[in-house]
GROMACS .gro file of C-alpha atoms in nm:
model
  269
    1MET     CA    1  -2.070   0.188   0.142
    2ASP     CA    2  -1.956   0.031   0.554
    3LEU     CA    3  -1.896   0.244   0.783
    4PHE     CA    4  -1.536   0.137   0.873
    5PHE     CA    5  -1.425   0.251   0.502
    6LEU     CA    6  -1.621   0.583   0.554
    7LEU     CA    7  -1.460   0.662   0.895
    8SER     CA    8  -1.100   0.545   0.732
    9LYS     CA    9  -1.146   0.781   0.451
   10GLY     CA   10  -1.274   1.082   0.691
   11PHE     CA   11  -1.029   1.039   0.959
   12TRP     CA   12  -0.680   1.047   0.720
   13VAL     CA   13  -0.835   1.359   0.609
   14LEU     CA   14  -0.726   1.550   0.912
   15ALA     CA   15  -0.451   1.286   1.026
   16ASN     CA   16  -0.259   1.340   0.719
   17PRO     CA   17   0.057   1.518   0.820
   18GLY     CA   18   0.041   1.794   0.567
   19ASN     CA   19  -0.324   1.850   0.617
   20PHE     CA   20  -0.296   1.873   1.030
   21LEU     CA   21   0.007   2.070   1.007
   22ILE     CA   22  -0.152   2.355   0.776
   23LEU     CA   23  -0.518   2.321   0.951
   24ILE     CA   24  -0.298   2.402   1.307
   25LEU     CA   25  -0.123   2.691   1.147
   26VAL     CA   26  -0.448   2.844   1.022
   27ILE     CA   27  -0.642   2.796   1.336
   28SER     CA   28  -0.318   2.937   1.539
   29LEU     CA   29  -0.292   3.216   1.336
   30LEU     CA   30  -0.679   3.347   1.349
   31ARG     CA   31  -0.687   3.296   1.718
   32GLY     CA   32  -0.321   3.441   1.811
   33TRP     CA   33  -0.130   3.154   1.939
   34ARG     CA   34   0.204   3.286   1.832
   35LYS     CA   35   0.425   2.975   2.023
   36ILE     CA   36   0.158   2.700   1.834
   37SER     CA   37   0.197   2.847   1.473
   38SER     CA   38   0.632   2.922   1.535
   39LEU     CA   39   0.601   2.553   1.655
   40VAL     CA   40   0.460   2.447   1.348
   41ALA     CA   41   0.649   2.638   1.123
   42CYS     CA   42   0.951   2.514   1.285
   43CYS     CA   43   0.799   2.160   1.209
   44LEU     CA   44   0.746   2.265   0.866
   45LEU     CA   45   1.124   2.406   0.850
   46PHE     CA   46   1.216   2.043   0.999
   47ILE     CA   47   1.060   1.859   0.765
   48THR     CA   48   1.150   2.034   0.440
   49PHE     CA   49   1.515   1.952   0.527
   50TYR     CA   50   1.470   1.606   0.669
   51PRO     CA   51   1.309   1.330   0.586
   52ALA     CA   52   1.139   1.232   0.868
   53GLY     CA   53   0.945   0.944   0.693
   54ASP     CA   54   1.236   0.754   0.675
   55LEU     CA   55   1.256   0.694   1.062
   56LEU     CA   56   0.904   0.536   1.022
   57LEU     CA   57   0.939   0.356   0.673
   58GLN     CA   58   1.234   0.214   0.762
   59PRO     CA   59   1.086  -0.086   1.016
   60LEU     CA   60   0.815  -0.132   0.808
   61GLU     CA   61   1.037  -0.219   0.478
   62LYS     CA   62   1.278  -0.399   0.645
   63ARG     CA   63   1.028  -0.647   0.788
   64PHE     CA   64   0.983  -0.887   0.522
   65ALA     CA   65   1.322  -0.934   0.315
   66PRO     CA   66   1.221  -1.024  -0.061
   67PRO     CA   67   1.290  -1.385  -0.120
   68VAL     CA   68   1.663  -1.455  -0.245
   69VAL     CA   69   1.548  -1.730  -0.437
   70LEU     CA   70   1.220  -1.742  -0.559
   71PRO     CA   71   1.013  -2.090  -0.498
   72GLU     CA   72   1.036  -2.317  -0.813
   73ASP     CA   73   0.616  -2.403  -0.713
   74ILE     CA   74   0.406  -2.198  -0.592
   75ALA     CA   75  -0.012  -2.217  -0.621
   76GLY     CA   76  -0.022  -1.875  -0.721
   77ILE     CA   77   0.092  -1.502  -0.750
   78ILE     CA   78  -0.126  -1.162  -0.574
   79VAL     CA   79  -0.028  -0.855  -0.710
   80LEU     CA   80  -0.248  -0.569  -0.505
   81GLY     CA   81  -0.356  -0.275  -0.673
   82GLY     CA   82  -0.288   0.065  -0.605
   83ALA     CA   83  -0.038   0.160  -0.824
   84GLU     CA   84  -0.287   0.332  -1.101
   85GLU     CA   85  -0.407   0.651  -1.163
   86ALA     CA   86  -0.767   0.505  -1.228
   87GLU     CA   87  -0.942   0.889  -1.297
   88LEU     CA   88  -0.607   1.005  -1.489
   89SER     CA   89  -0.623   0.715  -1.707
   90ALA     CA   90  -1.015   0.761  -1.826
   91ILE     CA   91  -0.917   1.055  -1.924
   92TRP     CA   92  -0.592   1.076  -2.112
   93LYS     CA   93  -0.718   0.773  -2.264
   94GLN     CA   94  -0.380   0.530  -2.176
   95PRO     CA   95  -0.255   0.405  -1.842
   96GLN     CA   96  -0.119   0.606  -1.586
   97PHE     CA   97   0.069   0.495  -1.297
   98ASN     CA   98   0.202   0.664  -0.960
   99MET     CA   99   0.501   0.624  -0.727
  100ALA     CA  100   0.418   0.242  -0.684
  101ALA     CA  101   0.429   0.148  -1.017
  102GLU     CA  102   0.672  -0.106  -0.893
  103ARG     CA  103   0.387  -0.342  -0.789
  104ASP     CA  104   0.271  -0.359  -1.146
  105MET     CA  105   0.555  -0.384  -1.301
  106ALA     CA  106   0.686  -0.716  -1.122
  107ILE     CA  107   0.384  -0.878  -1.277
  108LEU     CA  108   0.571  -0.923  -1.592
  109PRO     CA  109   0.882  -1.091  -1.508
  110LEU     CA  110   0.651  -1.301  -1.271
  111LEU     CA  111   0.452  -1.423  -1.554
  112GLN     CA  112   0.736  -1.557  -1.758
  113GLN     CA  113   0.907  -1.721  -1.453
  114TYR     CA  114   0.582  -1.871  -1.348
  115PRO     CA  115   0.381  -1.973  -1.655
  116ASP     CA  116   0.176  -2.192  -1.560
  117VAL     CA  117   0.010  -2.032  -1.209
  118PRO     CA  118  -0.327  -1.851  -1.160
  119VAL     CA  119  -0.220  -1.443  -1.113
  120ILE     CA  120  -0.483  -1.222  -0.948
  121LEU     CA  121  -0.455  -0.817  -0.959
  122THR     CA  122  -0.692  -0.724  -0.704
  123GLY     CA  123  -0.757  -0.360  -0.720
  124GLY     CA  124  -1.081  -0.138  -0.730
  125SER     CA  125  -1.135   0.183  -0.591
  126GLY     CA  126  -1.062   0.325  -0.285
  127SER     CA  127  -1.255   0.668  -0.356
  128VAL     CA  128  -1.544   0.793  -0.201
  129ARG     CA  129  -1.678   1.062  -0.490
  130LYS     CA  130  -1.515   0.866  -0.793
  131PRO     CA  131  -1.564   0.503  -0.747
  132GLU     CA  132  -1.600   0.428  -1.091
  133PHE     CA  133  -1.239   0.477  -1.180
  134ARG     CA  134  -1.101   0.094  -1.033
  135GLY     CA  135  -0.694   0.029  -1.074
  136ALA     CA  136  -0.820  -0.313  -1.191
  137ASP     CA  137  -0.902  -0.154  -1.524
  138VAL     CA  138  -0.566   0.026  -1.580
  139ILE     CA  139  -0.395  -0.320  -1.557
  140HIS     CA  140  -0.639  -0.475  -1.765
  141SER     CA  141  -0.573  -0.200  -2.038
  142TRP     CA  142  -0.229  -0.223  -1.961
  143LEU     CA  143  -0.134  -0.632  -1.990
  144GLN     CA  144  -0.418  -0.578  -2.316
  145SER     CA  145  -0.194  -0.408  -2.500
  146GLN     CA  146   0.112  -0.626  -2.454
  147GLN     CA  147  -0.136  -0.950  -2.523
  148LEU     CA  148  -0.120  -1.072  -2.168
  149ASP     CA  149  -0.459  -0.984  -2.041
  150GLU     CA  150  -0.587  -1.337  -2.065
  151ARG     CA  151  -0.305  -1.480  -1.803
  152VAL     CA  152  -0.461  -1.241  -1.491
  153ILE     CA  153  -0.774  -1.290  -1.348
  154PHE     CA  154  -0.840  -0.885  -1.272
  155GLU     CA  155  -1.088  -0.829  -0.937
  156ARG     CA  156  -1.213  -0.487  -0.922
  157ASP     CA  157  -1.482  -0.500  -0.651
  158SER     CA  158  -1.193  -0.418  -0.329
  159ARG     CA  159  -1.145  -0.105  -0.190
  160ASN     CA  160  -0.854  -0.136   0.101
  161THR     CA  161  -0.640  -0.434   0.137
  162PHE     CA  162  -0.848  -0.614   0.368
  163GLU     CA  163  -1.116  -0.615   0.072
  164ASN     CA  164  -0.858  -0.754  -0.108
  165SER     CA  165  -0.798  -1.041   0.066
  166ILE     CA  166  -1.185  -1.146   0.080
  167TYR     CA  167  -1.255  -1.055  -0.270
  168SER     CA  168  -0.981  -1.262  -0.426
  169GLN     CA  169  -1.077  -1.615  -0.245
  170GLY     CA  170  -1.405  -1.485  -0.479
  171VAL     CA  171  -1.212  -1.495  -0.802
  172LEU     CA  172  -1.016  -1.856  -0.760
  173PRO     CA  173  -0.990  -2.055  -1.059
  174GLN     CA  174  -1.154  -2.391  -1.054
  175GLY     CA  175  -0.891  -2.629  -0.831
  176ALA     CA  176  -0.723  -2.369  -0.700
  177ASP     CA  177  -0.695  -2.312  -0.289
  178PHE     CA  178  -0.622  -2.011  -0.119
  179ASP     CA  179  -0.441  -2.219   0.153
  180ASP     CA  180  -0.254  -2.435  -0.065
  181PRO     CA  181   0.072  -2.550   0.133
  182ARG     CA  182   0.304  -2.427  -0.156
  183GLY     CA  183   0.192  -2.081  -0.067
  184TRP     CA  184   0.058  -1.735  -0.302
  185LEU     CA  185   0.324  -1.469  -0.342
  186LEU     CA  186   0.211  -1.169  -0.251
  187VAL     CA  187   0.289  -0.847  -0.455
  188THR     CA  188   0.309  -0.525  -0.287
  189SER     CA  189   0.491  -0.180  -0.157
  190ALA     CA  190   0.734  -0.303   0.084
  191PHE     CA  191   0.599  -0.054   0.369
  192HIS     CA  192   0.212  -0.221   0.317
  193MET     CA  193   0.367  -0.581   0.355
  194PRO     CA  194   0.351  -0.636   0.733
  195ARG     CA  195  -0.023  -0.528   0.735
  196SER     CA  196  -0.099  -0.683   0.408
  197VAL     CA  197   0.093  -1.046   0.521
  198GLY     CA  198  -0.097  -1.011   0.864
  199ILE     CA  199  -0.458  -0.946   0.688
  200PHE     CA  200  -0.408  -1.174   0.460
  201ARG     CA  201  -0.346  -1.452   0.683
  202THR     CA  202  -0.592  -1.375   0.921
  203GLN     CA  203  -0.830  -1.445   0.620
  204GLY     CA  204  -0.726  -1.785   0.553
  205TRP     CA  205  -0.400  -1.730   0.308
  206ASN     CA  206  -0.089  -1.886   0.252
  207VAL     CA  207   0.157  -1.649   0.102
  208ILE     CA  208   0.506  -1.578   0.048
  209PRO     CA  209   0.573  -1.198   0.072
  210TYR     CA  210   0.724  -1.051  -0.195
  211PRO     CA  211   0.810  -0.660  -0.146
  212VAL     CA  212   0.847  -0.372  -0.391
  213ASP     CA  213   0.842  -0.080  -0.423
  214TYR     CA  214   1.134   0.066  -0.156
  215TYR     CA  215   1.130   0.470  -0.090
  216SER     CA  216   1.336   0.493   0.261
  217ARG     CA  217   1.697   0.501   0.320
  218PRO     CA  218   1.906   0.476   0.621
  219ALA     CA  219   1.885   0.796   0.861
  220GLY     CA  220   2.239   1.002   0.849
  221PHE     CA  221   2.309   1.357   0.725
  222ASP     CA  222   2.339   1.215   0.391
  223SER     CA  223   1.949   1.182   0.382
  224TRP     CA  224   1.878   1.548   0.371
  225ARG     CA  225   1.750   1.700   0.123
  226ALA     CA  226   1.515   1.991   0.044
  227ASP     CA  227   1.233   1.843  -0.079
  228LEU     CA  228   0.918   1.954   0.144
  229GLY     CA  229   0.664   1.816  -0.048
  230ARG     CA  230   0.821   1.478  -0.124
  231ASN     CA  231   0.932   1.451   0.245
  232LEU     CA  232   0.573   1.562   0.368
  233TYR     CA  233   0.453   1.247   0.136
  234GLU     CA  234   0.698   0.980   0.274
  235LEU     CA  235   0.594   1.083   0.593
  236SER     CA  236   0.245   1.064   0.529
  237ILE     CA  237   0.292   0.720   0.406
  238GLY     CA  238   0.487   0.582   0.696
  239VAL     CA  239   0.212   0.765   0.955
  240ARG     CA  240  -0.085   0.646   0.753
  241GLU     CA  241   0.082   0.281   0.809
  242TRP     CA  242   0.159   0.276   1.121
  243ILE     CA  243  -0.217   0.374   1.206
  244GLY     CA  244  -0.369   0.115   1.012
  245LEU     CA  245  -0.164  -0.124   1.158
  246GLY     CA  246  -0.308  -0.055   1.517
  247VAL     CA  247  -0.680   0.019   1.365
  248TYR     CA  248  -0.616  -0.310   1.199
  249TYR     CA  249  -0.549  -0.484   1.476
  250MET     CA  250  -0.788  -0.358   1.745
  251THR     CA  251  -1.050  -0.434   1.474
  252ASP     CA  252  -0.933  -0.813   1.439
  253LYS     CA  253  -0.861  -0.776   1.034
  254THR     CA  254  -0.478  -0.874   1.115
  255ASP     CA  255  -0.350  -1.180   1.305
  256ALA     CA  256  -0.048  -0.898   1.513
  257LEU     CA  257  -0.022  -0.562   1.582
  258PHE     CA  258   0.329  -0.566   1.376
  259PRO     CA  259   0.294  -0.910   1.148
  260SER     CA  260   0.624  -1.071   1.061
  261ALA     CA  261   0.734  -1.410   0.914
  262ASN     CA  262   0.682  -1.538   1.276
  263LEU     CA  263   0.326  -1.590   1.373
  264ASP     CA  264   0.452  -1.537   1.754
  265ILE     CA  265   0.616  -1.182   1.665
  266SER     CA  266   0.460  -0.866   1.743
  267LEU     CA  267   0.548  -0.500   1.834
  268ASN     CA  268   0.712  -0.616   2.163
  269GLU     CA  269   0.910  -0.846   2.102
   0.00000   0.00000   0.00000
């Protein structure tokens, strides 16, 4: 198990906004730091009523617009896993999905629209403790129940998006090229698309962004809602993705700090 993977998992345990705020709150209460504990309480109260994650998610989800008209001829389709609840699926003996289920839902209409192109579903396990539960196995079971599993190539060893881009090259069918000028339709959550495009392009893939699974709303009073759990969840998504963009760029895993359709555009544009 490589160091980058372990460090990313360990770091996120502390950097997750919910975990971080609770940790600071507990420490400040134990040490008698009233000002800090009051500040943390105010932050939690603010997050309870205001979806602060929208401020981070909006620029990510707007970076790549979905194609108005899909191209008639493409090299293939790549769907990034991450929407599957692999352990729950094993426990309850039926496919279970999380809030990113739109990633996998997109497979069915795309299979109909492109009946003759290869489709790769790439997704293993991102868990350190339970790597035996893999997302690709869930999709395999789901598509098998609809007799569509033979249309899809399942890559089940990757643990993150960087490995998605590498291991998918290893399962390409004979005659298929990852740098085919027609382009590969890349399906993932809209907030995750900038980092995904940057990673895949760095590995030589010619990809066409197909974002799904949107979360953010325009900032304003209309977006206020009293839901600490949902607001913290979306905030954690935004924080994690922006940290990921920075770390992946510094480790040369993406081709730009804030990848876009224009290879020359970065965060400082």
